[in-house]
Amino acid sequence: MRFEVNGSPVEVDPRPGQSARTLLREAGHVEVKKGCDAGDCGACSVLLDGTPTHSCIIPAMRLEGRAITTAAGLAPGDELHPVQEALATGFGFQCGFCTPGMSVTASTLTADDLPDLDRRMKGNLCRCTGYRPIREAIRQSVLGPVRETGARTPAPSCDGHGETVAPGATSAGRVGASTVPEAARRIVQGREPFTFDEPVPGGPPLVLRVVTSPHAHARVVSIDTAAARAIPGVVAVFTHEDVPAVRYSTGRHEHRTDDPDDTRMLDDVVRHVGQRVVAVVAETAEAADAGCRAITIEYEVLPAVFDPEQARQPGAPLLHPHRTPDERVMEAGRNVVAGFHLGHGGDIEAALDASHTTVTGEWRSSRVTHAALETHGAVGWLDDDRRLVVRSSTQVPFLVRDELAHIFDLAPEDVRVYATRVGGGFGGKQELFTEDLTALAVLKLGRPVAYEFSRTDQFVRASLRHPMRVKTTLGADADGTLTAMKIDVLSDTGAYGNHAIGVLFHSCAESTTLYRVPVKWIDAEAVYTNNPPSGAFRGYGLGQVVFAVESAMDALAEELGIDPFDLRRLNAVREGDSLHPDDGEESHEEDLIWGSYGLDQCLDLAQDALRRGNGAEAPAGWLVGEGMAAAMIATMAPRGHIAHTSATLRPDGTYLLRVGTAEFGNGTSTVHRQIAATVLDAAPDRLELWAADTDAVRHDTGAFASAGTVVAGKALYGACLALKRRMLAIAADLTGTDTAEAEIVASGIRSGGEVVSWARIVEAGGAEELTADGAEFGDFRSLAFNVHAVRVAVDPETGTVKVLQSIQSADAGVVINPAQCRGQIEGGAAQALGGALYEEVYLEDGVVQNPVFRTYRVPQFADVPDTEVYFAETDDTLGPFGAKSMSESPYNPVGAAIGNAVSRALGRRGYELPFSRDRVWRLAGGGAA
């Protein structure tokens, strides 16, 4: 079969049933990404005879005689198409996995298409950006540069705008500038590699597939693998009899004991539908799939429980009866993974009884999938020293390495784990879902092996956000001063306890510490059920409890007739307040300090923007409501978050920066370059970054808990500062002058009227290169604040909710990269808006009913309004250059703000996320007799 790709002839023999996307990737065109397998996400978009097409649903046989253009071929050579140029310089990407397909579709648009842009781009999903910069890039590429107007720009210092400079420009790269990521040009063309985009040493890898359980709870009686092993191309079949007898957790933390060891790689007891039972390894995907179909498994079905309330009752089926309380299970007989019952200030019931006004309610939040466009996946091999190497789509390469060493009884130095660019994470890739089986197959077979999730796998086998039921009661005096707070949290961790403990404690921490309450009591439990596992998700449980607390605060404001912004001003913690009540509070909060405080500014900025409005009007007959919510979050994980870094000067004056943190759209690779460029007074083209590799540095806890800037960035700051001091001291010593007189210039160090070359400085250092190390251990944590405000229109006839105005103010400290940080806030708000209005994983007896994007509503272009972003002006004492973290916190207040606005529009309070059309319709009285 013959066809053309980017103007070059291709001649191949497609396999029966093969898709065009798979054929193109096998032909080396890895700029065509795999995101969904169903034509829903657009990551694989190409031009087929000039028409944007999802290549994953086009049979390869239909390419005969056709002309295909990929993102790498939209412009000649290394040039960029105008829309790619606009996406690259306008921050129209974050992780960048969707961007090649996005640019392909957008390249066909004209000025006539702009009024219908939402429909024309509906087939291309982006989970990271919130779409605003993509819209602007498309308009710019079609119409030319357009100056942005509107309520988003009260002042250059606090609106999220900054100087945008291209990579390599002389003014680029410093702290405070909106520096475009170094990889931007490669990303928009699809040339920046992700996990499965680079060749594997030793040739194409074997393919691993798994057989999964059809039962929510069952014991494996027998497995017949003979027919599978007889299929041509099948190399190996693994069952529970072939894996190490080691229990571990898929959740990864700095302290591995933070999560219960309740998982076996392959188990003879299955606890949720979709749990893997058998692994088949074959020469091709087709052979592996055929091998899976040939496996025969006999099960003894066991009683199952799906409701967390029922699961913790005496007599409920036990999911992990082998676990005991000393293994951090509070009550093994009740399926309780973890819990706490504590408070301060005295008798909570008496305090509520004595309050002038009380409000109470029970709020529920749904399961949500991370929907990162790149699915979980890993490829492994043995290097020349027979060391296990795993390339993985992971946020935590060092923690994965350490756990693989634990599982297989290997020394950590005998395992290398690294990540290329990761296609989105949001906490979901803080898990060990593919690396363990990949490592098993590599160690058993001695050959390269690849294991990649499908999109359906992401729904049924990867972790989801913890659904929670949160009962909240607030008491207050007549003037609105809080007198009592009672919280009861029930978290459904699903079949396994990965992240159950951490999410439970974190969800109740800053969400309740935000307010000064003299009497507070919290009851909280996380419970095993036979549902798919829950895990780490952006905000790490705060969004669920914030939804309840902030909804209750809004109900209290209504009851007392107080402006909701004023109620927060009256009761929120203030700088200098104690963050450690005396009796009963958890010890993991004792490291919180006031590094800076910006909540007061955030409240003012959001309220002022809401009062100004944006001119958007509701359709005739729709009801309008305004809502707001506040949230607080610590700037890193508790109990230590460690990063080791180094900075090296080479004789030619370039620097090698070693950092362990992964880049998955969080922007840390750009921030790290900016930190180094500022400290070392170096142009960006003199900086090389080696990151996300266990060979790079001693240790890095990982890219989660928004730690990329305030932990790894601070460690790199220390390394660069130490290197700078050493360079200046060497130059001063060589010239016989004082160190204070030395300064960095482009060609070396000027000291005493002489410029000492970089080569001389390195030589005087006594080695081929000059290196300094830096480390951060997360001994103390500061606090960041976010306030979200919205104005919505609600159609009571259909339950449709339209967001007319979306505002978020953020206390991010000194903003290192304003445009990039603005993008993080917009993306977090957009993801939260999806969870507030559309997204829900539906289960029936533990079976996911909507395991594809087509039936799970990831927000599209038309669903996400532009969010106005405002920054408080603060300078944090802990973060590098005064910065705070700002990756996950924007998510937390959005659901509550949406819920409060909808409730005020309808005059009836809603209690369940998402506020989907059916729920809102019923809330509005739809269907009433």
Short mmCIF file of C-alpha atoms in Angstrom, two decimals, residues 430-579:
data_model
loop_
_atom_site.label_atom_id
_atom_site.label_comp_id
_atom_site.label_asym_id
_atom_site.label_seq_id
_atom_site.Cartn_x
_atom_site.Cartn_y
_atom_site.Cartn_z
CA GLN A 430 1.68 9.35 41.60
CA GLU A 431 0.79 5.66 41.35
CA LEU A 432 2.46 2.39 40.39
CA PHE A 433 0.06 0.92 37.84
CA THR A 434 2.18 -0.31 34.92
CA GLU A 435 5.80 -0.28 36.06
CA ASP A 436 5.50 -3.38 38.25
CA LEU A 437 4.24 -5.78 35.58
CA THR A 438 6.62 -4.26 33.04
CA ALA A 439 9.56 -4.88 35.38
CA LEU A 440 8.37 -8.42 36.10
CA ALA A 441 8.28 -9.29 32.40
CA VAL A 442 11.67 -7.70 31.69
CA LEU A 443 13.34 -9.50 34.60
CA LYS A 444 11.75 -12.84 33.67
CA LEU A 445 12.36 -12.65 29.93
CA GLY A 446 15.45 -10.44 29.59
CA ARG A 447 13.83 -8.58 26.69
CA PRO A 448 12.30 -5.09 26.34
CA VAL A 449 8.60 -4.97 27.28
CA ALA A 450 5.96 -2.24 26.95
CA TYR A 451 2.67 -1.95 28.84
CA GLU A 452 0.31 0.88 27.92
CA PHE A 453 -3.19 1.55 29.26
CA SER A 454 -6.11 2.10 26.94
CA ARG A 455 -8.55 4.90 27.70
CA THR A 456 -11.02 2.40 29.12
CA ASP A 457 -8.26 1.05 31.37
CA GLN A 458 -7.95 4.56 32.81
CA PHE A 459 -11.56 4.41 33.93
CA VAL A 460 -11.70 0.87 35.28
CA ARG A 461 -8.15 0.11 36.50
CA ALA A 462 -6.49 3.45 37.29
CA SER A 463 -7.48 5.43 40.35
CA LEU A 464 -10.31 7.96 40.45
CA ARG A 465 -10.99 10.90 42.74
CA HIS A 466 -12.27 9.84 46.17
CA PRO A 467 -16.04 10.28 46.31
CA MET A 468 -16.96 11.70 49.70
CA ARG A 469 -20.01 12.30 51.84
CA VAL A 470 -19.42 15.28 54.14
CA LYS A 471 -21.91 16.27 56.83
CA THR A 472 -21.27 19.81 58.02
CA THR A 473 -22.82 21.83 60.82
CA LEU A 474 -21.82 25.42 61.57
CA GLY A 475 -22.84 27.61 64.47
CA ALA A 476 -22.48 31.39 64.62
CA ASP A 477 -23.37 34.45 66.67
CA ALA A 478 -25.83 36.99 65.33
CA ASP A 479 -23.02 39.05 63.78
CA GLY A 480 -21.71 36.02 61.86
CA THR A 481 -18.80 35.10 64.12
CA LEU A 482 -18.36 31.34 64.01
CA THR A 483 -18.88 29.58 67.32
CA ALA A 484 -18.73 25.89 66.37
CA MET A 485 -17.89 23.58 63.48
CA LYS A 486 -18.78 19.90 63.25
CA ILE A 487 -17.60 17.83 60.27
CA ASP A 488 -18.32 14.17 59.50
CA VAL A 489 -16.43 12.78 56.48
CA LEU A 490 -16.90 9.40 54.83
CA SER A 491 -14.44 8.64 52.02
CA ASP A 492 -14.80 5.71 49.61
CA THR A 493 -11.30 4.50 48.83
CA GLY A 494 -12.52 1.61 46.71
CA ALA A 495 -10.91 -1.80 46.64
CA TYR A 496 -7.44 -0.67 47.73
CA GLY A 497 -6.09 1.89 50.16
CA ASN A 498 -3.66 3.75 47.92
CA HIS A 499 -3.70 7.36 49.19
CA ALA A 500 -6.70 6.66 51.43
CA ILE A 501 -4.90 7.81 54.58
CA GLY A 502 -3.24 10.89 53.13
CA VAL A 503 -6.33 12.10 51.28
CA LEU A 504 -8.51 11.68 54.36
CA PHE A 505 -6.23 13.68 56.64
CA HIS A 506 -5.41 16.32 54.04
CA SER A 507 -9.03 16.82 53.03
CA CYS A 508 -9.93 17.78 56.60
CA ALA A 509 -6.85 19.87 57.36
CA GLU A 510 -6.65 23.19 55.55
CA SER A 511 -10.36 23.08 54.67
CA THR A 512 -11.25 23.51 58.36
CA THR A 513 -8.12 25.35 59.53
CA LEU A 514 -9.07 28.20 57.17
CA TYR A 515 -11.53 29.51 59.77
CA ARG A 516 -11.07 30.58 63.40
CA VAL A 517 -13.57 28.46 65.29
CA PRO A 518 -13.41 28.17 69.10
CA VAL A 519 -15.05 24.73 69.17
CA LYS A 520 -14.40 22.23 66.41
CA TRP A 521 -14.97 18.50 66.04
CA ILE A 522 -14.12 16.23 63.11
CA ASP A 523 -15.12 12.61 62.56
CA ALA A 524 -13.58 11.09 59.45
CA GLU A 525 -13.18 7.60 58.03
CA ALA A 526 -11.92 6.13 54.78
CA VAL A 527 -13.54 2.82 53.88
CA TYR A 528 -12.80 -0.11 51.58
CA THR A 529 -15.52 -1.04 49.06
CA ASN A 530 -15.62 -3.26 45.97
CA ASN A 531 -15.59 -0.18 43.75
CA PRO A 532 -12.63 0.78 41.53
CA PRO A 533 -9.75 2.23 43.58
CA SER A 534 -9.61 5.91 44.45
CA GLY A 535 -6.31 7.76 44.63
CA ALA A 536 -4.46 11.05 44.47
CA PHE A 537 -6.31 13.74 42.54
CA ARG A 538 -5.63 17.46 42.16
CA GLY A 539 -6.25 19.09 45.55
CA TYR A 540 -5.82 15.77 47.33
CA GLY A 541 -9.28 15.67 48.93
CA LEU A 542 -9.55 19.36 49.74
CA GLY A 543 -11.98 20.05 46.91
CA GLN A 544 -14.51 17.58 48.33
CA VAL A 545 -14.48 18.93 51.88
CA VAL A 546 -14.14 22.56 50.76
CA PHE A 547 -17.34 22.00 48.76
CA ALA A 548 -19.18 21.14 51.96
CA VAL A 549 -17.62 23.75 54.26
CA GLU A 550 -17.91 26.61 51.77
CA SER A 551 -21.48 25.64 50.89
CA ALA A 552 -22.35 25.67 54.58
CA MET A 553 -20.67 29.07 54.93
CA ASP A 554 -22.80 30.36 52.07
CA ALA A 555 -25.95 28.98 53.66
CA LEU A 556 -24.95 30.68 56.91
CA ALA A 557 -24.42 33.98 55.09
CA GLU A 558 -27.90 33.69 53.59
CA GLU A 559 -29.46 32.84 56.93
CA LEU A 560 -27.85 35.84 58.63
CA GLY A 561 -28.19 38.24 55.71
CA ILE A 562 -24.43 38.82 55.51
CA ASP A 563 -22.43 39.27 52.33
CA PRO A 564 -20.52 35.99 51.77
CA PHE A 565 -17.23 37.85 51.20
CA ASP A 566 -17.71 39.69 54.49
CA LEU A 567 -18.47 36.45 56.33
CA ARG A 568 -15.08 35.12 55.21
CA ARG A 569 -13.32 38.35 56.16
CA LEU A 570 -14.84 38.11 59.63
CA ASN A 571 -13.91 34.47 60.29
CA ALA A 572 -10.89 33.54 58.18
CA VAL A 573 -7.52 33.01 59.82
CA ARG A 574 -5.30 36.05 59.75
CA GLU A 575 -1.56 36.34 59.61
CA GLY A 576 -0.18 35.63 63.06
CA ASP A 577 -3.07 33.44 64.20
CA SER A 578 -2.11 30.13 65.74
CA LEU A 579 -2.33 27.27 63.27
#
